[in-house]
PDB file of C-alpha atoms in Angstrom:
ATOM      1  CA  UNK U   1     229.127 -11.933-149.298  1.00 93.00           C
ATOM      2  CA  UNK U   2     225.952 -10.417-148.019  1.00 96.00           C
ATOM      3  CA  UNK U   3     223.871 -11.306-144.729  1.00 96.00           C
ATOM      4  CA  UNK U   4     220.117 -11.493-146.109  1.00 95.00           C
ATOM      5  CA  UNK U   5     217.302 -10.542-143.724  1.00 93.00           C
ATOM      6  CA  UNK U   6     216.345 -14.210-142.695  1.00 93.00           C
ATOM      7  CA  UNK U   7     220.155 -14.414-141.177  1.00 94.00           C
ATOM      8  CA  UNK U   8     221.200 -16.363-144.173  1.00 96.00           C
ATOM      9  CA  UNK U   9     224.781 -15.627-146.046  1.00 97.00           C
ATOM     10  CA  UNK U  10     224.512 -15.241-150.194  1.00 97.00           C
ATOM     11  CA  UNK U  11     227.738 -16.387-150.567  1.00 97.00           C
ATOM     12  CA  UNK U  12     230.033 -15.133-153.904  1.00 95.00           C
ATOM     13  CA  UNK U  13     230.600 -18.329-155.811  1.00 93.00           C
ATOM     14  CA  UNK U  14     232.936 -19.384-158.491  1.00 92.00           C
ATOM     15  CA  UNK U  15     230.092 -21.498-160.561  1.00 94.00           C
ATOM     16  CA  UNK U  16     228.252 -18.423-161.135  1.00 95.00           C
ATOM     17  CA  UNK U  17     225.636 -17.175-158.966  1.00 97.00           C
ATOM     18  CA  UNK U  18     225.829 -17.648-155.012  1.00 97.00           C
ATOM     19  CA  UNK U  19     225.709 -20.233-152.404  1.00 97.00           C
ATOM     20  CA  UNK U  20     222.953 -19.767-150.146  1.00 97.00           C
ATOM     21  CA  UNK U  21     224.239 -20.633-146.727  1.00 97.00           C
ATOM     22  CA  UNK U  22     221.243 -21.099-144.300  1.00 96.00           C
ATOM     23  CA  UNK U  23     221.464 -20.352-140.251  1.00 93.00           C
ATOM     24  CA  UNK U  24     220.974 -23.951-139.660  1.00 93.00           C
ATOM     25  CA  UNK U  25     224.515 -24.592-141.739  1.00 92.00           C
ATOM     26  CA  UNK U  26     222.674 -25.447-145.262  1.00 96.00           C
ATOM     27  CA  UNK U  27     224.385 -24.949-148.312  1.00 96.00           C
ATOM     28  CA  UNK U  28     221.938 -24.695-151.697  1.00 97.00           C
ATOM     29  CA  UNK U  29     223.327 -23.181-154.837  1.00 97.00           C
ATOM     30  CA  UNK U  30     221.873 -20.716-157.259  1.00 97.00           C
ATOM     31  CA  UNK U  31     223.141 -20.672-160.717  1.00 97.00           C
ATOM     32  CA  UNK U  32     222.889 -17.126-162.159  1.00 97.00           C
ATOM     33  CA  UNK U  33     224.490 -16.002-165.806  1.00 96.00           C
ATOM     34  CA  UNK U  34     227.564 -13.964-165.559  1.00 95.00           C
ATOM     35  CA  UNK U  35     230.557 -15.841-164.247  1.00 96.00           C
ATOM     36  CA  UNK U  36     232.226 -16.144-161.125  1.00 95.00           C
ATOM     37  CA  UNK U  37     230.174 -13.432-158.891  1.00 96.00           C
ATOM     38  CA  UNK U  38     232.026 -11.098-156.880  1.00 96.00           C
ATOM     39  CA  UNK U  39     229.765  -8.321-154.884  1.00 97.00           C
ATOM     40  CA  UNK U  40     226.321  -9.243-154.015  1.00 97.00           C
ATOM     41  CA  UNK U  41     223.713  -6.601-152.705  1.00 97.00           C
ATOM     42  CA  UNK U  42     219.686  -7.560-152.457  1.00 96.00           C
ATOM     43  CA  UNK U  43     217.216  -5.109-153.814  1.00 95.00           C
ATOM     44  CA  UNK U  44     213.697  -4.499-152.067  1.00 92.00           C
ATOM     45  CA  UNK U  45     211.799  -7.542-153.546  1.00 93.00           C
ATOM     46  CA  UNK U  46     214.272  -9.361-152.562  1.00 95.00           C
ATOM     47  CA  UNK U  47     216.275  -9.950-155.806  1.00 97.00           C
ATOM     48  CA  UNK U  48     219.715 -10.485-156.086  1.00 97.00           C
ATOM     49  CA  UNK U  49     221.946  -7.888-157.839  1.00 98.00           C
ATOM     50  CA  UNK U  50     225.601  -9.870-159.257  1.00 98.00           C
ATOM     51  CA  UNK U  51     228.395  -8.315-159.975  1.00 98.00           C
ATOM     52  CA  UNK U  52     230.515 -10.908-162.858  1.00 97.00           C
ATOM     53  CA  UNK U  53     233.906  -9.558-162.598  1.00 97.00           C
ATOM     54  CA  UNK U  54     235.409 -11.852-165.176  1.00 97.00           C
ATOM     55  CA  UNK U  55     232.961 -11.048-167.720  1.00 97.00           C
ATOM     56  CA  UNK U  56     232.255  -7.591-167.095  1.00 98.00           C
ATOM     57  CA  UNK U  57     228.123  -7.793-166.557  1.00 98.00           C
ATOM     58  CA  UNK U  58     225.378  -6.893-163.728  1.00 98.00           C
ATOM     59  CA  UNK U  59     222.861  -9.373-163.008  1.00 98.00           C
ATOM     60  CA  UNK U  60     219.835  -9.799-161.485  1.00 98.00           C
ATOM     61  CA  UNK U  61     218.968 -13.183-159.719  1.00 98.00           C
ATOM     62  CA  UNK U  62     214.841 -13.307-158.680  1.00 98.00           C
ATOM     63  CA  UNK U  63     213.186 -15.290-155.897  1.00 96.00           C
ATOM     64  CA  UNK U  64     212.047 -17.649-158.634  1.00 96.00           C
ATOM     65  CA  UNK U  65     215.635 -18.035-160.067  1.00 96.00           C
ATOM     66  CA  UNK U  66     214.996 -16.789-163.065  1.00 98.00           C
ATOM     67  CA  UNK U  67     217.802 -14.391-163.869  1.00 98.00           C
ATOM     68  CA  UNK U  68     218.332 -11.017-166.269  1.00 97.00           C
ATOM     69  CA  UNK U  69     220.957  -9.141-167.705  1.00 98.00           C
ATOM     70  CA  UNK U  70     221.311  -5.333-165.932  1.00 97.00           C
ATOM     71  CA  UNK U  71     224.037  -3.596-167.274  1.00 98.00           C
ATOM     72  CA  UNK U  72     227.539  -4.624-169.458  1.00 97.00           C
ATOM     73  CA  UNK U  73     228.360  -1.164-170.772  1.00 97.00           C
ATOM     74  CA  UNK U  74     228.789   2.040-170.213  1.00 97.00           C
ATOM     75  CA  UNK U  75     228.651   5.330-172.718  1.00 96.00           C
ATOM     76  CA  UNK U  76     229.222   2.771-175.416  1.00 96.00           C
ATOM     77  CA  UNK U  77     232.142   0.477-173.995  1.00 97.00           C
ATOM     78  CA  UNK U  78     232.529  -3.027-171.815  1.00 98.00           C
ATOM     79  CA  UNK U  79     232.453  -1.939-168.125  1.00 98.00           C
ATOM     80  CA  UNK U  80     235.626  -3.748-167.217  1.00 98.00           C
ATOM     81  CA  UNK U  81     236.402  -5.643-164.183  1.00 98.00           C
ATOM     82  CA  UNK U  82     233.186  -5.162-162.034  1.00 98.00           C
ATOM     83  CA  UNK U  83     233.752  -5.941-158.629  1.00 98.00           C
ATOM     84  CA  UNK U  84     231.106  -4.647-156.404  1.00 98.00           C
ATOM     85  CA  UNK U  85     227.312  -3.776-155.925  1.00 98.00           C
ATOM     86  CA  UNK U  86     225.580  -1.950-153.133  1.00 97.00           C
ATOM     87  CA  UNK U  87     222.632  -0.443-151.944  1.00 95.00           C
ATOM     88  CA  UNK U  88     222.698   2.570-150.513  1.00 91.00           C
ATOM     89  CA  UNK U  89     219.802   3.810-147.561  1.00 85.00           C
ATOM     90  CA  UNK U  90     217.336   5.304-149.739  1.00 85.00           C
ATOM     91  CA  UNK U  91     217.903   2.341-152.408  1.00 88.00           C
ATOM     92  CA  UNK U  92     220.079   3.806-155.204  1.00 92.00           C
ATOM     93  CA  UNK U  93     222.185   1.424-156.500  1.00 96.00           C
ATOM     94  CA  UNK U  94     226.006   1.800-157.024  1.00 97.00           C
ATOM     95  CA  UNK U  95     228.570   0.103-159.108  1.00 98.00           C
ATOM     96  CA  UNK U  96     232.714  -0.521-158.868  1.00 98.00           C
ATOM     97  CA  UNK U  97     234.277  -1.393-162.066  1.00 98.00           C
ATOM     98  CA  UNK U  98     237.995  -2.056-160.953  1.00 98.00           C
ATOM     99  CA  UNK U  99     239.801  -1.587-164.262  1.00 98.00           C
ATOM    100  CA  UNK U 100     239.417  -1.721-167.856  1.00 98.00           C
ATOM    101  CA  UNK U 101     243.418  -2.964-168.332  1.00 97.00           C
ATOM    102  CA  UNK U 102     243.448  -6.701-169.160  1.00 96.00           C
ATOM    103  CA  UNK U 103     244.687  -8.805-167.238  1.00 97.00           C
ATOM    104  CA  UNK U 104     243.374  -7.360-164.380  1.00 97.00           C
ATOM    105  CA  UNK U 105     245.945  -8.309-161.898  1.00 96.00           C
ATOM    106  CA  UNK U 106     247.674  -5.350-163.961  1.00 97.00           C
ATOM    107  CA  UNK U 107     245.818  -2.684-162.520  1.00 97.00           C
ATOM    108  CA  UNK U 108     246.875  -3.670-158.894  1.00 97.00           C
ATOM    109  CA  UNK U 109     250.908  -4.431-159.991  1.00 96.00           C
ATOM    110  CA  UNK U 110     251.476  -0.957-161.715  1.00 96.00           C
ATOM    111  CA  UNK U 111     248.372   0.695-159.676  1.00 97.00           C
ATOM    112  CA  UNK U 112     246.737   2.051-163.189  1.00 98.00           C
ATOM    113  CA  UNK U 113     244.097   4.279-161.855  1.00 98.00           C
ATOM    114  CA  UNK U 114     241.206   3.875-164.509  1.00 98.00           C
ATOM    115  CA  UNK U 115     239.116   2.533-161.965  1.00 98.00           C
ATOM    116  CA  UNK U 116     235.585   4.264-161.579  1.00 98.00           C
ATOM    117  CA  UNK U 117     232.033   4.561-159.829  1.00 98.00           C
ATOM    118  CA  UNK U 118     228.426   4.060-161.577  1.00 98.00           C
ATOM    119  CA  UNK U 119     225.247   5.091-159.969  1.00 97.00           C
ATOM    120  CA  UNK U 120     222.349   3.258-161.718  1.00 96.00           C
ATOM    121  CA  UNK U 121     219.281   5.711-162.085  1.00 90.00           C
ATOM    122  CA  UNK U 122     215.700   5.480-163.502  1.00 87.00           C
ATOM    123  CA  UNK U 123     217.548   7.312-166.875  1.00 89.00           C
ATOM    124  CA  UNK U 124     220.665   4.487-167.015  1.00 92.00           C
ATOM    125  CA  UNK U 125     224.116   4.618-165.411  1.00 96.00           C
ATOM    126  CA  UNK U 126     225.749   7.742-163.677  1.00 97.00           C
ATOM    127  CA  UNK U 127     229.172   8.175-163.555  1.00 98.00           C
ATOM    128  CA  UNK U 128     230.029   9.345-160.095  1.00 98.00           C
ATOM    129  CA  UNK U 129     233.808   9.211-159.578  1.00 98.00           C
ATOM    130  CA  UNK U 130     236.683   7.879-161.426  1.00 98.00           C
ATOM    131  CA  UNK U 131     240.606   7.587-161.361  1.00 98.00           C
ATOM    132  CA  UNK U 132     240.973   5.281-158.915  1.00 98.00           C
ATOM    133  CA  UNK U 133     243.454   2.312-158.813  1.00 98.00           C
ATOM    134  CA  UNK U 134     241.734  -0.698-158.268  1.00 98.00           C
ATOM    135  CA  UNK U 135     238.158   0.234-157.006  1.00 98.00           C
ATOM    136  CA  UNK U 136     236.741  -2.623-155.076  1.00 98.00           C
ATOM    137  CA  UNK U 137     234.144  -2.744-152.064  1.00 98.00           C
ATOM    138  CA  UNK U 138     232.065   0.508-151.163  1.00 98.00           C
ATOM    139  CA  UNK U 139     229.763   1.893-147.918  1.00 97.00           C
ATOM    140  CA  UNK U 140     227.656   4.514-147.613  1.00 95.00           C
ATOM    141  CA  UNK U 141     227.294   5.939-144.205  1.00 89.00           C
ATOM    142  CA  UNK U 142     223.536   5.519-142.992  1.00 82.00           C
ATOM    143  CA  UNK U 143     222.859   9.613-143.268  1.00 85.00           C
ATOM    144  CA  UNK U 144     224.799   9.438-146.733  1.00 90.00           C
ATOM    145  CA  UNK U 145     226.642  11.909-146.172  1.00 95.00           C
ATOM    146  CA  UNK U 146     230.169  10.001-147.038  1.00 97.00           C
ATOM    147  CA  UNK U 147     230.729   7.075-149.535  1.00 98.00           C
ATOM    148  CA  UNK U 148     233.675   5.089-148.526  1.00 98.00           C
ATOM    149  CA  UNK U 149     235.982   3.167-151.100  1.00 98.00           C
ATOM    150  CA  UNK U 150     238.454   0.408-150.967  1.00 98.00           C
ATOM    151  CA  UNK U 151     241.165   1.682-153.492  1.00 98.00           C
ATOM    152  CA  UNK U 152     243.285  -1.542-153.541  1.00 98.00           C
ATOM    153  CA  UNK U 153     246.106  -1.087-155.304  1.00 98.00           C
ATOM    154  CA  UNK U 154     247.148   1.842-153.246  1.00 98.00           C
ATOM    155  CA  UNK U 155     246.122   0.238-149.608  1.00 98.00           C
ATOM    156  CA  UNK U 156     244.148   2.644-148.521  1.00 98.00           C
ATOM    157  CA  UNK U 157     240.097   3.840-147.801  1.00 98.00           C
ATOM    158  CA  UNK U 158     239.219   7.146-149.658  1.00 98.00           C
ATOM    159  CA  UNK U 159     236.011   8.689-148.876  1.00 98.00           C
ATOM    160  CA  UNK U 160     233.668  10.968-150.828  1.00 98.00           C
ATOM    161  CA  UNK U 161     231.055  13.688-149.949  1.00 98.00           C
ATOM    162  CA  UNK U 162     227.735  13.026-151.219  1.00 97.00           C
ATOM    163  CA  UNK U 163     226.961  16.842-152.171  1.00 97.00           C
ATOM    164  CA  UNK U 164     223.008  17.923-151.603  1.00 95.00           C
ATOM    165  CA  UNK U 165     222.334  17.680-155.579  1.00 95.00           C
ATOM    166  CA  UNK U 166     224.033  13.860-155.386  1.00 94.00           C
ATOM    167  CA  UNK U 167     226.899  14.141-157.154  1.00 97.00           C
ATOM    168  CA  UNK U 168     230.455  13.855-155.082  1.00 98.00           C
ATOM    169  CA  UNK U 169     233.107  15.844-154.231  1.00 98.00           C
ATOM    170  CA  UNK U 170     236.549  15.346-153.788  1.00 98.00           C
ATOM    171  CA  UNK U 171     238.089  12.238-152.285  1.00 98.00           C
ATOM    172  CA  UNK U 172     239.963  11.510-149.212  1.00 98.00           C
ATOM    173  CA  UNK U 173     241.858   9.662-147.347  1.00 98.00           C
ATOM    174  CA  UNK U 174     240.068   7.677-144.435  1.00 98.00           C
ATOM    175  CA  UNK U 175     242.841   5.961-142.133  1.00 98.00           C
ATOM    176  CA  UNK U 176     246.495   5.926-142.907  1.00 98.00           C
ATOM    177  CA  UNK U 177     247.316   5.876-146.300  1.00 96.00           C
ATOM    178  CA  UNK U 178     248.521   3.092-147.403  1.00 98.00           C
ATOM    179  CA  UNK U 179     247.229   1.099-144.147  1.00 98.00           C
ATOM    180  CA  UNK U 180     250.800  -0.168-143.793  1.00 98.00           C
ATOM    181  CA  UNK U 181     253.327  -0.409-146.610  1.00 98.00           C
ATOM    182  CA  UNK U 182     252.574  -2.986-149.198  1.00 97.00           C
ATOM    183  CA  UNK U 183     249.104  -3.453-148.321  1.00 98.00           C
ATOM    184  CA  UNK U 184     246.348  -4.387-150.517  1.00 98.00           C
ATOM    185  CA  UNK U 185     242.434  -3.321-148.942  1.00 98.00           C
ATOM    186  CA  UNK U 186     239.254  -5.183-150.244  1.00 98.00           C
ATOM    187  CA  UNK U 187     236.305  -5.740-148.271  1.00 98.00           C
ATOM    188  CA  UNK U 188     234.761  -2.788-145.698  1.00 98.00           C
ATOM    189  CA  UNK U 189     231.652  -3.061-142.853  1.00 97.00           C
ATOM    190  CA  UNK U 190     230.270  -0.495-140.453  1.00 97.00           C
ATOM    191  CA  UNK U 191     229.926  -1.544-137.007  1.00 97.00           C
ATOM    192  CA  UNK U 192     227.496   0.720-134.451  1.00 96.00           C
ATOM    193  CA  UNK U 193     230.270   3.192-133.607  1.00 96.00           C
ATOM    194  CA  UNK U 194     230.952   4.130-136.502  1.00 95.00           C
ATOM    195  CA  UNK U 195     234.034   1.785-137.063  1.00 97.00           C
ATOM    196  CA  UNK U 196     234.895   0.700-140.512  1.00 98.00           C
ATOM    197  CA  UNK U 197     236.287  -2.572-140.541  1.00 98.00           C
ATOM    198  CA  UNK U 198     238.798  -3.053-143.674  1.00 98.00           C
ATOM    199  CA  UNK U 199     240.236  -6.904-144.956  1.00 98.00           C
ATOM    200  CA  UNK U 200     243.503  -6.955-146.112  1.00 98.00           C
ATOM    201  CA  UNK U 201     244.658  -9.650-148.019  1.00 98.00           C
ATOM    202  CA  UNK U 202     248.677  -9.407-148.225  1.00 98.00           C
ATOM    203  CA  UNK U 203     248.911 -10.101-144.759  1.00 98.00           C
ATOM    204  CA  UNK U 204     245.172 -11.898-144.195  1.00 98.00           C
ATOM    205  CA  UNK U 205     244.332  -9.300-141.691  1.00 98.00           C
ATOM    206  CA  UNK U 206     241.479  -7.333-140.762  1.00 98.00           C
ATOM    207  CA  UNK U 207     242.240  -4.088-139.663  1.00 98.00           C
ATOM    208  CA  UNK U 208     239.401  -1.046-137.780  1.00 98.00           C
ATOM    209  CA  UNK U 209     239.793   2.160-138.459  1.00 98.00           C
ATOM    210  CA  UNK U 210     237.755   4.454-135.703  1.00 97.00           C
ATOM    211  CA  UNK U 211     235.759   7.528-136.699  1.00 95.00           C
ATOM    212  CA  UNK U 212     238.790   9.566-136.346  1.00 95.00           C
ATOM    213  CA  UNK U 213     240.770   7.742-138.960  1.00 96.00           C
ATOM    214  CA  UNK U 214     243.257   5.804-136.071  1.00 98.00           C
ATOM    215  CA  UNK U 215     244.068   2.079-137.389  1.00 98.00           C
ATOM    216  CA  UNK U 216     244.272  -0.951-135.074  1.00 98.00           C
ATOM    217  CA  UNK U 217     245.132  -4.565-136.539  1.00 98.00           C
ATOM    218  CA  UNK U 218     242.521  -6.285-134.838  1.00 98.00           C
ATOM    219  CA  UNK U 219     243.714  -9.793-136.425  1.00 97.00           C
ATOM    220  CA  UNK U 220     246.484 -11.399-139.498  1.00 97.00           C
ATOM    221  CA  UNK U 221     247.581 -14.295-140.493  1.00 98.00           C
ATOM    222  CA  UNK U 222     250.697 -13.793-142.883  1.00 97.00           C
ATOM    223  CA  UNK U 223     251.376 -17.602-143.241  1.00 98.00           C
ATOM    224  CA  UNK U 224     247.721 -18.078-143.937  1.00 97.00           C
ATOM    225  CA  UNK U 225     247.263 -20.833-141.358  1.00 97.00           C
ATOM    226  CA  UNK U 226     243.527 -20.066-141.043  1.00 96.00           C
ATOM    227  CA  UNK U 227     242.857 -17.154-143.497  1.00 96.00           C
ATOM    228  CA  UNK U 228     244.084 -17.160-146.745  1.00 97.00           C
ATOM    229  CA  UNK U 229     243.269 -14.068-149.243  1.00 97.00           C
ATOM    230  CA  UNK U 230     240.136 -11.981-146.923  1.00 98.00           C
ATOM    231  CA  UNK U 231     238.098 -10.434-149.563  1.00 97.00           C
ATOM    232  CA  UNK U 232     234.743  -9.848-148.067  1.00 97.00           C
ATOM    233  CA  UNK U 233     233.445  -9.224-144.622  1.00 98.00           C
ATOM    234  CA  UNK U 234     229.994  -8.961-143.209  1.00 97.00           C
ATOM    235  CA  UNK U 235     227.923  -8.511-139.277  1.00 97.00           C
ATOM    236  CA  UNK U 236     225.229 -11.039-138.685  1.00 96.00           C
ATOM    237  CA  UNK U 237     223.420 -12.956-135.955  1.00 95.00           C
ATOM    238  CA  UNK U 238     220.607 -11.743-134.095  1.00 94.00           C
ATOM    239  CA  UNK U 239     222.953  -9.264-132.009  1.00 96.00           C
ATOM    240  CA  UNK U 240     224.535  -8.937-135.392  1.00 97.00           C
ATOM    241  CA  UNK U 241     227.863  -9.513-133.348  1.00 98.00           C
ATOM    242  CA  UNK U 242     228.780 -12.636-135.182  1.00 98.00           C
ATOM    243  CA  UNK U 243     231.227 -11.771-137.922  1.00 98.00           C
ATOM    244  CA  UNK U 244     231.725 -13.616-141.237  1.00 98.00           C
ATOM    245  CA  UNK U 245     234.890 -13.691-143.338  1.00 98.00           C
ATOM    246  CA  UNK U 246     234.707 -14.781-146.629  1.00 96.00           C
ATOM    247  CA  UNK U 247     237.946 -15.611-148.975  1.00 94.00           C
ATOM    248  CA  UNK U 248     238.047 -16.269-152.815  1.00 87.00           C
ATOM    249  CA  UNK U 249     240.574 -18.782-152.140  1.00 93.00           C
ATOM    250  CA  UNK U 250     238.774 -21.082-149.270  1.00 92.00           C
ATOM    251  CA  UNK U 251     235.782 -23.593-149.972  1.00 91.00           C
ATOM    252  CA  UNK U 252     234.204 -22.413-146.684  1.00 93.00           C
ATOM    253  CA  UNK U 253     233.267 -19.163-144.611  1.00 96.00           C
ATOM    254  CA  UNK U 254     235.131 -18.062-141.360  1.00 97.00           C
ATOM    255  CA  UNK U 255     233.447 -17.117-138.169  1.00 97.00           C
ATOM    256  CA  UNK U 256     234.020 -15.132-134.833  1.00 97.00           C
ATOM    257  CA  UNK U 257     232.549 -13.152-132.790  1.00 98.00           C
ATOM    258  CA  UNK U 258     233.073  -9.563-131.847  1.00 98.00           C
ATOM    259  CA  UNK U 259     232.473  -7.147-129.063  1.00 97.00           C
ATOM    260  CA  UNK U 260     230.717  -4.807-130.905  1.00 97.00           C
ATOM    261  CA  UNK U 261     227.668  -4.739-132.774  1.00 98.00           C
ATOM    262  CA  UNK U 262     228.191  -4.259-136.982  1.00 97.00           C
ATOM    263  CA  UNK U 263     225.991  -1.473-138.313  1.00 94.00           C
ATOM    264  CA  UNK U 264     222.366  -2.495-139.262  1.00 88.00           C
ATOM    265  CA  UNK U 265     222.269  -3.888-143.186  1.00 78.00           C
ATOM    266  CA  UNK U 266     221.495  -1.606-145.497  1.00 67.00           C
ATOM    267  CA  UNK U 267     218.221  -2.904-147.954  1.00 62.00           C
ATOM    268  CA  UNK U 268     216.541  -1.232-150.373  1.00 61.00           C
ATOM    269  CA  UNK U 269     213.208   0.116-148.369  1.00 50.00           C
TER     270      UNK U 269
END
C-alpha cells in the first residue's frame, strides 16, 4: 500500500495490479501482469513499480496502463518470493525477495534465511545484503544513512549502514529482538520523530519503536475483531496524520488517526 501524491492509496490487490482508492472514497482497478501484487512504490513519472510475489517478477504499471516486465531473475536464476519495492531519497530503487524455498510459508515455519536485497542500477541488479529469514518491507532513513528491514520470520527490525561507496555493512538489530516471542513483523513507516512504526500480524498489532530502539504496543487485536493479518502500513492526509492499515486478508482498508505526523513520502525526485 502506498499513499500517492494526490492523497490517493494504490492499494496491493489480489487480481493483479492495484486498486486505486481516491480521497473522495473511489475505488477503480488497474490490471497489471504479474499476479497478486504485494509492495508498491511510484517512480518519478509517476509509474507504478509491482512487486508479484507469487510469480516471482517486477513490474512496471504507466499512467496510460500500459504495463512492462522489469526484472524476474537474478545472476541467472528466478528471484523467488518478491515481496517489496521502494524508493529510496535520491531515487534508487530496491528490491526484497523473501525466499527462494517453495512453498513459501516454509521460509517463515523453519526461518530458512536465503532471503536477500537487490538494488536496481543503470548496469542491472545489485546484490546488497542477503541471509535473511523472510525479508519483507524496507525504509531508508531520509539522510540514507540506515536501511531498515522487516526480517519476519525472526520478529524483529535489522538495520544496515549505507557505507559512503553504497554498499552496506553489517546488520543490526533495531528494537527488541524478536519484538515479543512468537512474533512475525511485516510492514514499517517513519513518522517525524524518527519513530518506526512496525505491523505485526500474529497478534494484529502495530507496535513503535522510538529512535532509541524502546518498543511500545501502540494497538492488537489477537481475536482479530477488527484487524485480521496487518501487512502494510502507510501516513496520509494533508497533516499526513491519518494512518492507513492495509491487510491481505480484508476486502477493505483500516483508518485512524494519530498524534503524530508520519515522515514525508519518499518519491523518486
Amino acid at each position: 500500500m502506498l499513499v500517492l501524491p494526490d492523497g490517493a492509496l494504490a492499494v496491493s490487490d489480489d487480481r493483479g495490479g492495484i486498486t486505486r482508492i481516491g480521497p473522495d472514497g473511489s475505488c477503480d482497478h488497474l490490471p497489471c501482469p504479474g499476479g497478486p501484487t504485494n509492495g508498491v512504490a511510484r517512480d518519478r513519472d509517476g509509474s507504478l513499480i509491482l512487486a508479484g510475489i507469487d510469480t516471482g517478477t517486477i513490474h512496471r504499471l504507466r499512467p496510460d496502463g500500459t504495463a512492462e516486465l522489469v526484472l524476474d531473475q537474478f545472476e541467472g536464476e528466478k528471484l523467488g518470493a518478491v515481496n517489496f519495492v521502494h524508493f529510496d531519497p535520491a531515487g534508487g530503487l530496491w528490491i526484497t525477495v523473501s525466499t527462494r524455498v517453495i512453498p513459501r510459508s516454509r521460509a517463515i515455519e523453519s526461518a530458512v534465511p536465503d532471503g536477500y536485497m537487490l538494488k536496481l542500477t543503470p548496469s542491472g541488479p545489485r546484490l546488497m545484503a542477503t541471509g535473511f529469514c523472510f525479508a519483507n518491507e524496507i525504509r531508508i532513513d531520509p539522510g540514507m544513512q540506515w536501511v531498515y528491514l522487516a526480517e519476519s520470520a525472526l520478529g524483529r527490525v535489522l538495520r544496515l549502514p549505507i557505507r559512503s561507496d553504497g554498499t552496506l555493512g553489517k546488520p543490526e538489530p533495531f528494537g527488541p529482538e524478536p519484538l515479543f516471542p512468537g512474533a512475525i513483523v511485516d510492514g514499517l513507516a517513519f513518522d517525524v520523530e524518527g519513530g518506526l512504526w512496525v505491523t505485526e500480524v500474529t497478534r494484529n498489532g502495530i507496535h513503535r519503536i522510538d529512535r532509541d530502539g524502546a518498543a511500545r504496543c501502540l494497538f492488537e487485536d489477537p481475536e482479530a475483531n477488527l484487524v485480521n493479518f496487518p501487512a502494510s502500513i502507510a501516513f496520509g492526509g494533508n497533516d499526513r496524520k491519518t494512518v492507513f492499515v492495509g491487510s491481505i486478508r480484508l476486502d477493505h482498508v483500516l483508518i485512524f488517526r494519530s498524534t503524530v505526523a508520519g515522515a514525508p513520502a519518499s518519491y523518486p525526485i
